[in-house]
Amino acid sequence: MTWIAALGEPLIELNALTRGPLRYVQFFEKHVAGSEANFCIAAVMFGARCSLVARVGDDEFGRNVVEYLRGRGVDVSHIKFDNAPTGVFFVQRHYPVPGRSVMFYYRRGSAGSRLSPVDVDEALIKAVDAVHSTGITLAISDSAREAVHKAFEIAKRTTFDTNIRPALWRNLEEARVAVLDVLRRGVEVLITDPDDTEVVLGVREPEEAYRRYRELGVEVLLYKMGARGAYVFRGDEKYFKPAYSVPVEDPTGAGDAMAGVFTAMYLSGAELEKALAYAVASSALVVTVRGDNEAVPDVKDAEALLRAL
Ligand code: KDG
């Protein structure tokens, strides 16, 4: 079984039950989220073992996160309880752009941002097949970024999602420098999109992006094109899978599902085109519900969608 360790901050998500500006929303629905936690759930649904390396508050939300992730099959034995609070974010849906969501973070000084190199157990990182993290973990604190550096230096294989969240950075130049720094440490599978690539390399076009990322040592590029679908590149191979046209409830988490499913399948030796198809199908299901990870399918349910549409 493929074994992955992911470094990042699990969060409590408070998702607006109704659409429109948050100032008029009366009811919120609670979910467990956070990019790397979502990634782990998706990888587990596709047969991988995934250990989340993280900190949560020693509070009700922290216990909620750990119990939920344990219930979803994620290895929580590397999540520490910390005396800072568990981070929270709110999701505003379909406003100001219909079909899109906006996240509002309440996480500064959170337990998750106190992740540091001491939390990176060398024995775990040496034992796993691959280490995963994202640009979010680079952004939340210097110590979390150093934790990613430490893990990537020890890891046998690495996968990284740029996930640049402008609200978490002082400016985009800082994000660019931090992502390039990780790429120079060696990333085998890079998951990104045109918006982030414009920040990192100043280009958007898929072929040009892969050419440039390849020069930086990336072997496989999963290039997410949002409502258009996704590309995957490896050497001279190139595949494109159009997105499914589905009713959008909340797209938050769709990219993590795509990343987790693709990575689990790729690391277990699946054909790239097949891994891309299941990843795109999985992300389509995530956008149809509120919550980042509840609708990530297993293999059988992804196949039902692939057959139906
Ligand atoms: O990809 C979804 C994530 O953005 C969401 O779960 C919250 O981790 C999160 C973040 O930092 O944005």
PDB file of C-alpha atoms and ligand atoms in Angstrom:
ATOM      1  CA  MET A   1       0.000   0.000   0.000  1.00  0.00           C
ATOM      2  CA  THR A   2       1.283   3.484  -0.876  1.00  0.00           C
ATOM      3  CA  TRP A   3       2.019   5.522   2.252  1.00  0.00           C
ATOM      4  CA  ILE A   4       2.034   9.336   2.169  1.00  0.00           C
ATOM      5  CA  ALA A   5       2.766  11.883   4.904  1.00  0.00           C
ATOM      6  CA  ALA A   6       1.127  15.301   4.460  1.00  0.00           C
ATOM      7  CA  LEU A   7       2.100  18.448   6.363  1.00  0.00           C
ATOM      8  CA  GLY A   8      -0.494  21.149   6.912  1.00  0.00           C
ATOM      9  CA  GLU A   9      -3.141  22.799   9.026  1.00  0.00           C
ATOM     10  CA  PRO A  10      -6.520  21.139   9.508  1.00  0.00           C
ATOM     11  CA  LEU A  11      -9.237  23.730  10.043  1.00  0.00           C
ATOM     12  CA  ILE A  12     -12.847  23.991  11.073  1.00  0.00           C
ATOM     13  CA  GLU A  13     -14.946  25.274   8.187  1.00  0.00           C
ATOM     14  CA  LEU A  14     -18.168  27.204   8.823  1.00  0.00           C
ATOM     15  CA  ASN A  15     -20.001  27.086   5.538  1.00  0.00           C
ATOM     16  CA  ALA A  16     -22.868  29.496   4.829  1.00  0.00           C
ATOM     17  CA  LEU A  17     -26.127  27.591   4.529  1.00  0.00           C
ATOM     18  CA  THR A  18     -27.477  30.264   2.184  1.00  0.00           C
ATOM     19  CA  ARG A  19     -25.876  32.037  -0.776  1.00  0.00           C
ATOM     20  CA  GLY A  20     -24.810  35.664  -0.850  1.00  0.00           C
ATOM     21  CA  PRO A  21     -22.796  38.097   1.271  1.00  0.00           C
ATOM     22  CA  LEU A  22     -21.827  36.696   4.650  1.00  0.00           C
ATOM     23  CA  ARG A  23     -23.087  39.774   6.506  1.00  0.00           C
ATOM     24  CA  TYR A  24     -26.658  38.575   5.884  1.00  0.00           C
ATOM     25  CA  VAL A  25     -26.104  34.853   6.382  1.00  0.00           C
ATOM     26  CA  GLN A  26     -27.820  33.582   9.543  1.00  0.00           C
ATOM     27  CA  PHE A  27     -26.828  29.908   9.617  1.00  0.00           C
ATOM     28  CA  PHE A  28     -23.548  28.097   9.146  1.00  0.00           C
ATOM     29  CA  GLU A  29     -22.801  24.415   8.832  1.00  0.00           C
ATOM     30  CA  LYS A  30     -19.638  23.026  10.439  1.00  0.00           C
ATOM     31  CA  HIS A  31     -17.178  20.831   8.520  1.00  0.00           C
ATOM     32  CA  VAL A  32     -13.617  19.620   8.996  1.00  0.00           C
ATOM     33  CA  ALA A  33     -11.361  20.917   6.219  1.00  0.00           C
ATOM     34  CA  GLY A  34      -7.888  22.246   5.439  1.00  0.00           C
ATOM     35  CA  SER A  35      -6.148  21.519   2.169  1.00  0.00           C
ATOM     36  CA  GLU A  36      -3.792  18.759   3.361  1.00  0.00           C
ATOM     37  CA  ALA A  37      -6.517  17.093   5.453  1.00  0.00           C
ATOM     38  CA  ASN A  38      -8.740  17.078   2.348  1.00  0.00           C
ATOM     39  CA  PHE A  39      -5.847  15.676   0.332  1.00  0.00           C
ATOM     40  CA  CYS A  40      -5.338  12.856   2.857  1.00  0.00           C
ATOM     41  CA  ILE A  41      -9.031  11.913   2.803  1.00  0.00           C
ATOM     42  CA  ALA A  42      -8.992  11.734  -1.008  1.00  0.00           C
ATOM     43  CA  ALA A  43      -5.788   9.664  -1.016  1.00  0.00           C
ATOM     44  CA  VAL A  44      -7.272   7.257   1.555  1.00  0.00           C
ATOM     45  CA  MET A  45     -10.463   6.876  -0.534  1.00  0.00           C
ATOM     46  CA  PHE A  46      -8.192   5.705  -3.360  1.00  0.00           C
ATOM     47  CA  GLY A  47      -6.352   3.115  -1.331  1.00  0.00           C
ATOM     48  CA  ALA A  48      -3.376   5.003   0.106  1.00  0.00           C
ATOM     49  CA  ARG A  49      -2.368   5.273   3.727  1.00  0.00           C
ATOM     50  CA  CYS A  50      -2.005   8.941   4.702  1.00  0.00           C
ATOM     51  CA  SER A  51      -0.436  10.346   7.883  1.00  0.00           C
ATOM     52  CA  LEU A  52      -1.241  13.986   8.596  1.00  0.00           C
ATOM     53  CA  VAL A  53       1.559  15.854  10.403  1.00  0.00           C
ATOM     54  CA  ALA A  54      -0.126  18.792  12.109  1.00  0.00           C
ATOM     55  CA  ARG A  55      -1.127  20.648  15.272  1.00  0.00           C
ATOM     56  CA  VAL A  56      -4.656  21.365  16.442  1.00  0.00           C
ATOM     57  CA  GLY A  57      -5.926  23.178  19.519  1.00  0.00           C
ATOM     58  CA  ASP A  58      -6.518  21.304  22.763  1.00  0.00           C
ATOM     59  CA  ASP A  59     -10.150  22.371  22.416  1.00  0.00           C
ATOM     60  CA  GLU A  60     -13.490  21.050  21.156  1.00  0.00           C
ATOM     61  CA  PHE A  61     -12.663  21.886  17.522  1.00  0.00           C
ATOM     62  CA  GLY A  62      -9.278  20.173  17.798  1.00  0.00           C
ATOM     63  CA  ARG A  63     -10.939  17.021  19.121  1.00  0.00           C
ATOM     64  CA  ASN A  64     -13.534  17.305  16.346  1.00  0.00           C
ATOM     65  CA  VAL A  65     -10.759  17.434  13.720  1.00  0.00           C
ATOM     66  CA  VAL A  66      -8.903  14.422  15.114  1.00  0.00           C
ATOM     67  CA  GLU A  67     -12.010  12.263  15.585  1.00  0.00           C
ATOM     68  CA  TYR A  68     -13.350  13.133  12.131  1.00  0.00           C
ATOM     69  CA  LEU A  69     -10.051  12.438  10.355  1.00  0.00           C
ATOM     70  CA  ARG A  70      -9.613   9.184  12.283  1.00  0.00           C
ATOM     71  CA  GLY A  71     -13.117   8.211  11.190  1.00  0.00           C
ATOM     72  CA  ARG A  72     -12.191   8.946   7.572  1.00  0.00           C
ATOM     73  CA  GLY A  73      -9.233   6.569   7.817  1.00  0.00           C
ATOM     74  CA  VAL A  74      -6.449   9.167   8.063  1.00  0.00           C
ATOM     75  CA  ASP A  75      -3.528   8.308  10.373  1.00  0.00           C
ATOM     76  CA  VAL A  76      -3.813  10.938  13.153  1.00  0.00           C
ATOM     77  CA  SER A  77      -0.968   9.642  15.312  1.00  0.00           C
ATOM     78  CA  HIS A  78       1.268  12.550  14.161  1.00  0.00           C
ATOM     79  CA  ILE A  79      -1.241  15.288  15.046  1.00  0.00           C
ATOM     80  CA  LYS A  80      -0.296  17.087  18.270  1.00  0.00           C
ATOM     81  CA  PHE A  81      -2.585  19.028  20.592  1.00  0.00           C
ATOM     82  CA  ASP A  82      -1.350  22.568  21.270  1.00  0.00           C
ATOM     83  CA  ASN A  83      -2.571  25.247  23.687  1.00  0.00           C
ATOM     84  CA  ALA A  84      -3.341  27.760  20.893  1.00  0.00           C
ATOM     85  CA  PRO A  85      -6.840  27.490  19.369  1.00  0.00           C
ATOM     86  CA  THR A  86      -7.821  25.427  16.335  1.00  0.00           C
ATOM     87  CA  GLY A  87      -8.070  27.662  13.241  1.00  0.00           C
ATOM     88  CA  VAL A  88     -11.450  28.467  11.714  1.00  0.00           C
ATOM     89  CA  PHE A  89     -12.624  29.788   8.356  1.00  0.00           C
ATOM     90  CA  PHE A  90     -15.976  30.811   6.921  1.00  0.00           C
ATOM     91  CA  VAL A  91     -17.168  30.130   3.381  1.00  0.00           C
ATOM     92  CA  GLN A  92     -19.272  32.672   1.464  1.00  0.00           C
ATOM     93  CA  ARG A  93     -20.926  31.043  -1.528  1.00  0.00           C
ATOM     94  CA  HIS A  94     -21.971  32.340  -4.968  1.00  0.00           C
ATOM     95  CA  TYR A  95     -21.045  35.941  -4.172  1.00  0.00           C
ATOM     96  CA  PRO A  96     -19.717  38.147  -5.678  1.00  0.00           C
ATOM     97  CA  VAL A  97     -19.084  35.634  -8.496  1.00  0.00           C
ATOM     98  CA  PRO A  98     -21.880  33.047  -8.918  1.00  0.00           C
ATOM     99  CA  GLY A  99     -20.485  29.519  -8.795  1.00  0.00           C
ATOM    100  CA  ARG A 100     -17.460  30.567  -6.753  1.00  0.00           C
ATOM    101  CA  SER A 101     -16.798  30.752  -3.015  1.00  0.00           C
ATOM    102  CA  VAL A 102     -14.769  33.156  -0.890  1.00  0.00           C
ATOM    103  CA  MET A 103     -12.962  32.078   2.290  1.00  0.00           C
ATOM    104  CA  PHE A 104     -12.571  34.286   5.364  1.00  0.00           C
ATOM    105  CA  TYR A 105      -9.880  33.103   7.759  1.00  0.00           C
ATOM    106  CA  TYR A 106      -9.805  33.329  11.566  1.00  0.00           C
ATOM    107  CA  ARG A 107      -6.548  31.470  12.088  1.00  0.00           C
ATOM    108  CA  ARG A 108      -3.749  33.894  12.984  1.00  0.00           C
ATOM    109  CA  GLY A 109      -1.748  32.421  15.890  1.00  0.00           C
ATOM    110  CA  SER A 110      -3.673  29.153  15.579  1.00  0.00           C
ATOM    111  CA  ALA A 111      -2.372  25.812  16.803  1.00  0.00           C
ATOM    112  CA  GLY A 112      -1.904  24.707  13.195  1.00  0.00           C
ATOM    113  CA  SER A 113       0.393  27.623  12.426  1.00  0.00           C
ATOM    114  CA  ARG A 114       2.676  26.469  15.271  1.00  0.00           C
ATOM    115  CA  LEU A 115       3.692  23.397  13.248  1.00  0.00           C
ATOM    116  CA  SER A 116       7.491  23.304  13.309  1.00  0.00           C
ATOM    117  CA  PRO A 117      10.459  21.071  12.402  1.00  0.00           C
ATOM    118  CA  VAL A 118      10.238  19.342  15.820  1.00  0.00           C
ATOM    119  CA  ASP A 119       6.898  17.879  14.662  1.00  0.00           C
ATOM    120  CA  VAL A 120       8.555  16.246  11.659  1.00  0.00           C
ATOM    121  CA  ASP A 121       9.441  12.746  12.843  1.00  0.00           C
ATOM    122  CA  GLU A 122      12.417  11.630  10.733  1.00  0.00           C
ATOM    123  CA  ALA A 123      11.503   7.967  11.129  1.00  0.00           C
ATOM    124  CA  LEU A 124       8.046   8.640   9.654  1.00  0.00           C
ATOM    125  CA  ILE A 125       9.406  10.678   6.745  1.00  0.00           C
ATOM    126  CA  LYS A 126      11.980   7.969   5.961  1.00  0.00           C
ATOM    127  CA  ALA A 127       9.316   5.262   6.135  1.00  0.00           C
ATOM    128  CA  VAL A 128       6.698   6.818   3.844  1.00  0.00           C
ATOM    129  CA  ASP A 129       6.744   6.553   0.057  1.00  0.00           C
ATOM    130  CA  ALA A 130       6.147  10.281  -0.448  1.00  0.00           C
ATOM    131  CA  VAL A 131       5.675  13.570   1.381  1.00  0.00           C
ATOM    132  CA  HIS A 132       3.023  16.105   0.365  1.00  0.00           C
ATOM    133  CA  SER A 133       2.441  19.723   1.292  1.00  0.00           C
ATOM    134  CA  THR A 134       1.103  22.976  -0.139  1.00  0.00           C
ATOM    135  CA  GLY A 135       1.730  26.688  -0.434  1.00  0.00           C
ATOM    136  CA  ILE A 136      -0.733  27.192   2.427  1.00  0.00           C
ATOM    137  CA  THR A 137       1.675  25.542   4.870  1.00  0.00           C
ATOM    138  CA  LEU A 138       4.474  27.745   3.531  1.00  0.00           C
ATOM    139  CA  ALA A 139       2.332  30.818   4.224  1.00  0.00           C
ATOM    140  CA  ILE A 140       1.006  30.206   7.739  1.00  0.00           C
ATOM    141  CA  SER A 141       4.291  30.702   9.655  1.00  0.00           C
ATOM    142  CA  ASP A 142       8.067  30.553   9.340  1.00  0.00           C
ATOM    143  CA  SER A 143       8.164  27.445  11.536  1.00  0.00           C
ATOM    144  CA  ALA A 144       5.588  25.615   9.365  1.00  0.00           C
ATOM    145  CA  ARG A 145       7.607  26.490   6.267  1.00  0.00           C
ATOM    146  CA  GLU A 146      10.756  25.150   7.930  1.00  0.00           C
ATOM    147  CA  ALA A 147       8.863  21.950   8.757  1.00  0.00           C
ATOM    148  CA  VAL A 148       8.091  21.509   5.045  1.00  0.00           C
ATOM    149  CA  HIS A 149      11.746  22.147   4.137  1.00  0.00           C
ATOM    150  CA  LYS A 150      12.922  19.558   6.656  1.00  0.00           C
ATOM    151  CA  ALA A 151      10.471  16.915   5.458  1.00  0.00           C
ATOM    152  CA  PHE A 152      11.208  17.555   1.761  1.00  0.00           C
ATOM    153  CA  GLU A 153      14.933  17.240   2.381  1.00  0.00           C
ATOM    154  CA  ILE A 154      14.495  13.767   3.919  1.00  0.00           C
ATOM    155  CA  ALA A 155      11.647  12.505   1.697  1.00  0.00           C
ATOM    156  CA  LYS A 156      12.163   9.797  -0.939  1.00  0.00           C
ATOM    157  CA  ARG A 157       9.532  11.379  -3.215  1.00  0.00           C
ATOM    158  CA  THR A 158       7.659  14.666  -2.977  1.00  0.00           C
ATOM    159  CA  THR A 159       4.347  16.073  -4.182  1.00  0.00           C
ATOM    160  CA  PHE A 160       3.420  19.737  -3.824  1.00  0.00           C
ATOM    161  CA  ASP A 161       0.344  21.855  -4.545  1.00  0.00           C
ATOM    162  CA  THR A 162       1.125  25.571  -4.944  1.00  0.00           C
ATOM    163  CA  ASN A 163      -2.297  26.576  -3.480  1.00  0.00           C
ATOM    164  CA  ILE A 164      -1.403  30.268  -3.256  1.00  0.00           C
ATOM    165  CA  ARG A 165      -4.009  31.913  -1.023  1.00  0.00           C
ATOM    166  CA  PRO A 166      -3.318  35.678  -1.390  1.00  0.00           C
ATOM    167  CA  ALA A 167      -5.037  36.422   1.964  1.00  0.00           C
ATOM    168  CA  LEU A 168      -2.299  34.442   3.746  1.00  0.00           C
ATOM    169  CA  TRP A 169       0.657  36.291   2.209  1.00  0.00           C
ATOM    170  CA  ARG A 170       1.906  39.835   2.822  1.00  0.00           C
ATOM    171  CA  ASN A 171       2.389  40.093  -0.949  1.00  0.00           C
ATOM    172  CA  LEU A 172       2.586  37.748  -3.924  1.00  0.00           C
ATOM    173  CA  GLU A 173       6.336  38.249  -4.331  1.00  0.00           C
ATOM    174  CA  GLU A 174       6.803  36.460  -0.984  1.00  0.00           C
ATOM    175  CA  ALA A 175       4.647  33.609  -2.246  1.00  0.00           C
ATOM    176  CA  ARG A 176       6.663  33.384  -5.461  1.00  0.00           C
ATOM    177  CA  VAL A 177       9.985  33.208  -3.603  1.00  0.00           C
ATOM    178  CA  ALA A 178       8.687  30.589  -1.137  1.00  0.00           C
ATOM    179  CA  VAL A 179       7.243  28.320  -3.850  1.00  0.00           C
ATOM    180  CA  LEU A 180      10.409  28.558  -5.981  1.00  0.00           C
ATOM    181  CA  ASP A 181      12.441  27.697  -2.890  1.00  0.00           C
ATOM    182  CA  VAL A 182      10.458  24.455  -2.442  1.00  0.00           C
ATOM    183  CA  LEU A 183      10.700  23.638  -6.165  1.00  0.00           C
ATOM    184  CA  ARG A 184      14.487  23.972  -5.972  1.00  0.00           C
ATOM    185  CA  ARG A 185      14.509  21.401  -3.148  1.00  0.00           C
ATOM    186  CA  GLY A 186      13.012  18.885  -5.604  1.00  0.00           C
ATOM    187  CA  VAL A 187       9.331  18.273  -6.381  1.00  0.00           C
ATOM    188  CA  GLU A 188       8.411  15.159  -8.354  1.00  0.00           C
ATOM    189  CA  VAL A 189       4.688  15.883  -8.769  1.00  0.00           C
ATOM    190  CA  LEU A 190       3.544  19.494  -8.931  1.00  0.00           C
ATOM    191  CA  ILE A 191      -0.145  20.375  -8.722  1.00  0.00           C
ATOM    192  CA  THR A 192      -0.969  23.925  -9.739  1.00  0.00           C
ATOM    193  CA  ASP A 193      -3.094  26.151 -11.986  1.00  0.00           C
ATOM    194  CA  PRO A 194      -2.717  29.164 -14.310  1.00  0.00           C
ATOM    195  CA  ASP A 195      -3.347  31.783 -11.565  1.00  0.00           C
ATOM    196  CA  ASP A 196      -0.629  30.402  -9.305  1.00  0.00           C
ATOM    197  CA  THR A 197       1.718  29.834 -12.240  1.00  0.00           C
ATOM    198  CA  GLU A 198       1.333  33.451 -13.251  1.00  0.00           C
ATOM    199  CA  VAL A 199       2.563  34.367  -9.757  1.00  0.00           C
ATOM    200  CA  VAL A 200       5.427  31.845  -9.740  1.00  0.00           C
ATOM    201  CA  LEU A 201       6.659  32.002 -13.360  1.00  0.00           C
ATOM    202  CA  GLY A 202       4.737  34.827 -15.026  1.00  0.00           C
ATOM    203  CA  VAL A 203       3.128  32.445 -17.560  1.00  0.00           C
ATOM    204  CA  ARG A 204      -0.303  30.751 -17.768  1.00  0.00           C
ATOM    205  CA  GLU A 205      -0.285  28.594 -20.874  1.00  0.00           C
ATOM    206  CA  PRO A 206      -0.106  24.834 -19.985  1.00  0.00           C
ATOM    207  CA  GLU A 207       2.729  23.702 -22.335  1.00  0.00           C
ATOM    208  CA  GLU A 208       4.884  26.697 -21.494  1.00  0.00           C
ATOM    209  CA  ALA A 209       4.206  26.172 -17.782  1.00  0.00           C
ATOM    210  CA  TYR A 210       5.340  22.530 -17.989  1.00  0.00           C
ATOM    211  CA  ARG A 211       8.448  23.460 -19.965  1.00  0.00           C
ATOM    212  CA  ARG A 212       9.430  25.972 -17.289  1.00  0.00           C
ATOM    213  CA  TYR A 213       8.538  23.749 -14.326  1.00  0.00           C
ATOM    214  CA  ARG A 214      10.477  20.893 -15.932  1.00  0.00           C
ATOM    215  CA  GLU A 215      13.571  23.082 -16.049  1.00  0.00           C
ATOM    216  CA  LEU A 216      13.130  23.413 -12.287  1.00  0.00           C
ATOM    217  CA  GLY A 217      13.135  19.614 -11.895  1.00  0.00           C
ATOM    218  CA  VAL A 218       9.392  18.823 -11.819  1.00  0.00           C
ATOM    219  CA  GLU A 219       8.667  15.413 -13.396  1.00  0.00           C
ATOM    220  CA  VAL A 220       4.872  15.337 -13.421  1.00  0.00           C
ATOM    221  CA  LEU A 221       2.620  18.392 -13.665  1.00  0.00           C
ATOM    222  CA  LEU A 222      -1.098  18.231 -12.837  1.00  0.00           C
ATOM    223  CA  TYR A 223      -2.430  21.524 -14.217  1.00  0.00           C
ATOM    224  CA  LYS A 224      -5.899  22.374 -12.936  1.00  0.00           C
ATOM    225  CA  MET A 225      -7.971  24.481 -15.347  1.00  0.00           C
ATOM    226  CA  GLY A 226     -10.993  24.949 -13.039  1.00  0.00           C
ATOM    227  CA  ALA A 227     -14.324  24.601 -14.852  1.00  0.00           C
ATOM    228  CA  ARG A 228     -12.453  23.600 -18.055  1.00  0.00           C
ATOM    229  CA  GLY A 229     -10.826  20.420 -16.701  1.00  0.00           C
ATOM    230  CA  ALA A 230      -7.193  19.480 -16.133  1.00  0.00           C
ATOM    231  CA  TYR A 231      -3.973  18.534 -17.928  1.00  0.00           C
ATOM    232  CA  VAL A 232      -1.272  16.172 -16.879  1.00  0.00           C
ATOM    233  CA  PHE A 233       2.251  16.269 -18.308  1.00  0.00           C
ATOM    234  CA  ARG A 234       5.187  13.874 -17.897  1.00  0.00           C
ATOM    235  CA  GLY A 235       8.105  14.094 -20.310  1.00  0.00           C
ATOM    236  CA  ASP A 236       6.586  13.916 -23.798  1.00  0.00           C
ATOM    237  CA  GLU A 237       3.245  12.617 -22.503  1.00  0.00           C
ATOM    238  CA  LYS A 238       0.335  15.036 -22.284  1.00  0.00           C
ATOM    239  CA  TYR A 239      -3.319  14.322 -21.414  1.00  0.00           C
ATOM    240  CA  PHE A 240      -6.353  16.552 -21.017  1.00  0.00           C
ATOM    241  CA  LYS A 241      -9.626  15.651 -19.316  1.00  0.00           C
ATOM    242  CA  PRO A 242     -12.507  18.127 -19.648  1.00  0.00           C
ATOM    243  CA  ALA A 243     -14.440  18.941 -16.483  1.00  0.00           C
ATOM    244  CA  TYR A 244     -17.967  17.608 -15.952  1.00  0.00           C
ATOM    245  CA  SER A 245     -20.819  20.048 -16.095  1.00  0.00           C
ATOM    246  CA  VAL A 246     -22.395  19.642 -12.646  1.00  0.00           C
ATOM    247  CA  PRO A 247     -24.500  21.885 -10.387  1.00  0.00           C
ATOM    248  CA  VAL A 248     -22.150  23.923  -8.170  1.00  0.00           C
ATOM    249  CA  GLU A 249     -22.938  24.176  -4.478  1.00  0.00           C
ATOM    250  CA  ASP A 250     -19.416  25.050  -3.270  1.00  0.00           C
ATOM    251  CA  PRO A 251     -16.149  24.431  -5.152  1.00  0.00           C
ATOM    252  CA  THR A 252     -13.984  24.626  -1.995  1.00  0.00           C
ATOM    253  CA  GLY A 253     -11.872  21.478  -1.707  1.00  0.00           C
ATOM    254  CA  ALA A 254     -12.278  20.328  -5.320  1.00  0.00           C
ATOM    255  CA  GLY A 255      -8.600  20.933  -6.082  1.00  0.00           C
ATOM    256  CA  ASP A 256      -7.517  18.935  -3.039  1.00  0.00           C
ATOM    257  CA  ALA A 257      -9.679  15.991  -4.111  1.00  0.00           C
ATOM    258  CA  MET A 258      -8.108  16.146  -7.549  1.00  0.00           C
ATOM    259  CA  ALA A 259      -4.627  16.254  -6.012  1.00  0.00           C
ATOM    260  CA  GLY A 260      -5.230  13.451  -3.489  1.00  0.00           C
ATOM    261  CA  VAL A 261      -6.855  11.056  -5.960  1.00  0.00           C
ATOM    262  CA  PHE A 262      -4.286  11.722  -8.671  1.00  0.00           C
ATOM    263  CA  THR A 263      -1.328  11.359  -6.295  1.00  0.00           C
ATOM    264  CA  ALA A 264      -2.587   8.133  -4.695  1.00  0.00           C
ATOM    265  CA  MET A 265      -3.151   6.564  -8.105  1.00  0.00           C
ATOM    266  CA  TYR A 266       0.106   7.865  -9.613  1.00  0.00           C
ATOM    267  CA  LEU A 267       2.203   6.638  -6.681  1.00  0.00           C
ATOM    268  CA  SER A 268       0.585   3.208  -6.893  1.00  0.00           C
ATOM    269  CA  GLY A 269       1.681   2.972 -10.536  1.00  0.00           C
ATOM    270  CA  ALA A 270      -1.573   3.783 -12.384  1.00  0.00           C
ATOM    271  CA  GLU A 271      -1.494   5.078 -15.962  1.00  0.00           C
ATOM    272  CA  LEU A 272      -1.404   8.886 -15.954  1.00  0.00           C
ATOM    273  CA  GLU A 273      -4.474   9.225 -18.158  1.00  0.00           C
ATOM    274  CA  LYS A 274      -6.483   6.949 -15.899  1.00  0.00           C
ATOM    275  CA  ALA A 275      -5.361   8.767 -12.740  1.00  0.00           C
ATOM    276  CA  LEU A 276      -6.341  12.075 -14.376  1.00  0.00           C
ATOM    277  CA  ALA A 277      -9.815  10.786 -15.283  1.00  0.00           C
ATOM    278  CA  TYR A 278     -10.583   9.585 -11.739  1.00  0.00           C
ATOM    279  CA  ALA A 279      -9.159  12.796 -10.270  1.00  0.00           C
ATOM    280  CA  VAL A 280     -11.358  15.018 -12.460  1.00  0.00           C
ATOM    281  CA  ALA A 281     -14.441  12.898 -11.698  1.00  0.00           C
ATOM    282  CA  SER A 282     -13.743  13.098  -7.947  1.00  0.00           C
ATOM    283  CA  SER A 283     -13.362  16.863  -7.979  1.00  0.00           C
ATOM    284  CA  ALA A 284     -16.647  17.182  -9.910  1.00  0.00           C
ATOM    285  CA  LEU A 285     -18.488  15.435  -7.082  1.00  0.00           C
ATOM    286  CA  VAL A 286     -16.918  17.680  -4.411  1.00  0.00           C
ATOM    287  CA  VAL A 287     -18.338  20.865  -5.958  1.00  0.00           C
ATOM    288  CA  THR A 288     -21.897  19.525  -5.776  1.00  0.00           C
ATOM    289  CA  VAL A 289     -22.080  19.741  -1.959  1.00  0.00           C
ATOM    290  CA  ARG A 290     -21.016  22.027   0.898  1.00  0.00           C
ATOM    291  CA  GLY A 291     -17.960  20.736   2.738  1.00  0.00           C
ATOM    292  CA  ASP A 292     -14.565  20.061   1.220  1.00  0.00           C
ATOM    293  CA  ASN A 293     -14.298  16.312   1.454  1.00  0.00           C
ATOM    294  CA  GLU A 294     -17.597  14.550   2.254  1.00  0.00           C
ATOM    295  CA  ALA A 295     -18.344  13.888  -1.434  1.00  0.00           C
ATOM    296  CA  VAL A 296     -14.917  12.535  -2.387  1.00  0.00           C
ATOM    297  CA  PRO A 297     -15.909   9.183  -3.936  1.00  0.00           C
ATOM    298  CA  ASP A 298     -14.257   5.820  -3.574  1.00  0.00           C
ATOM    299  CA  VAL A 299     -13.089   4.018  -6.728  1.00  0.00           C
ATOM    300  CA  LYS A 300     -16.457   2.344  -7.298  1.00  0.00           C
ATOM    301  CA  ASP A 301     -18.454   5.583  -7.054  1.00  0.00           C
ATOM    302  CA  ALA A 302     -15.972   7.464  -9.250  1.00  0.00           C
ATOM    303  CA  GLU A 303     -16.437   4.727 -11.840  1.00  0.00           C
ATOM    304  CA  ALA A 304     -20.205   5.137 -11.631  1.00  0.00           C
ATOM    305  CA  LEU A 305     -19.773   8.808 -12.559  1.00  0.00           C
ATOM    306  CA  LEU A 306     -17.246   8.029 -15.305  1.00  0.00           C
ATOM    307  CA  ARG A 307     -19.747   5.598 -16.843  1.00  0.00           C
ATOM    308  CA  ALA A 308     -22.743   7.902 -16.451  1.00  0.00           C
ATOM    309  CA  LEU A 309     -21.384  11.162 -17.913  1.00  0.00           C
TER     310      LEU A 309
HETATM  311  O1  KDG B   1      -8.566  23.883  -0.781  1.00  0.00           O
HETATM  312  C1  KDG B   1      -9.501  24.097   0.242  1.00  0.00           C
HETATM  313  C2  KDG B   1      -8.817  24.818   1.358  1.00  0.00           C
HETATM  314  O2  KDG B   1      -8.452  26.095   0.897  1.00  0.00           O
HETATM  315  C3  KDG B   1      -9.688  24.974   2.577  1.00  0.00           C
HETATM  316  O3  KDG B   1      -9.976  23.719   3.142  1.00  0.00           O
HETATM  317  C4  KDG B   1      -9.096  25.857   3.632  1.00  0.00           C
HETATM  318  O4  KDG B   1      -6.950  24.880   3.962  1.00  0.00           O
HETATM  319  C5  KDG B   1      -7.617  25.843   3.711  1.00  0.00           C
HETATM  320  C6  KDG B   1      -6.951  27.091   3.426  1.00  0.00           C
HETATM  321  O5  KDG B   1      -5.951  27.359   4.094  1.00  0.00           O
HETATM  322  O6  KDG B   1      -7.368  27.796   2.517  1.00  0.00           O
END
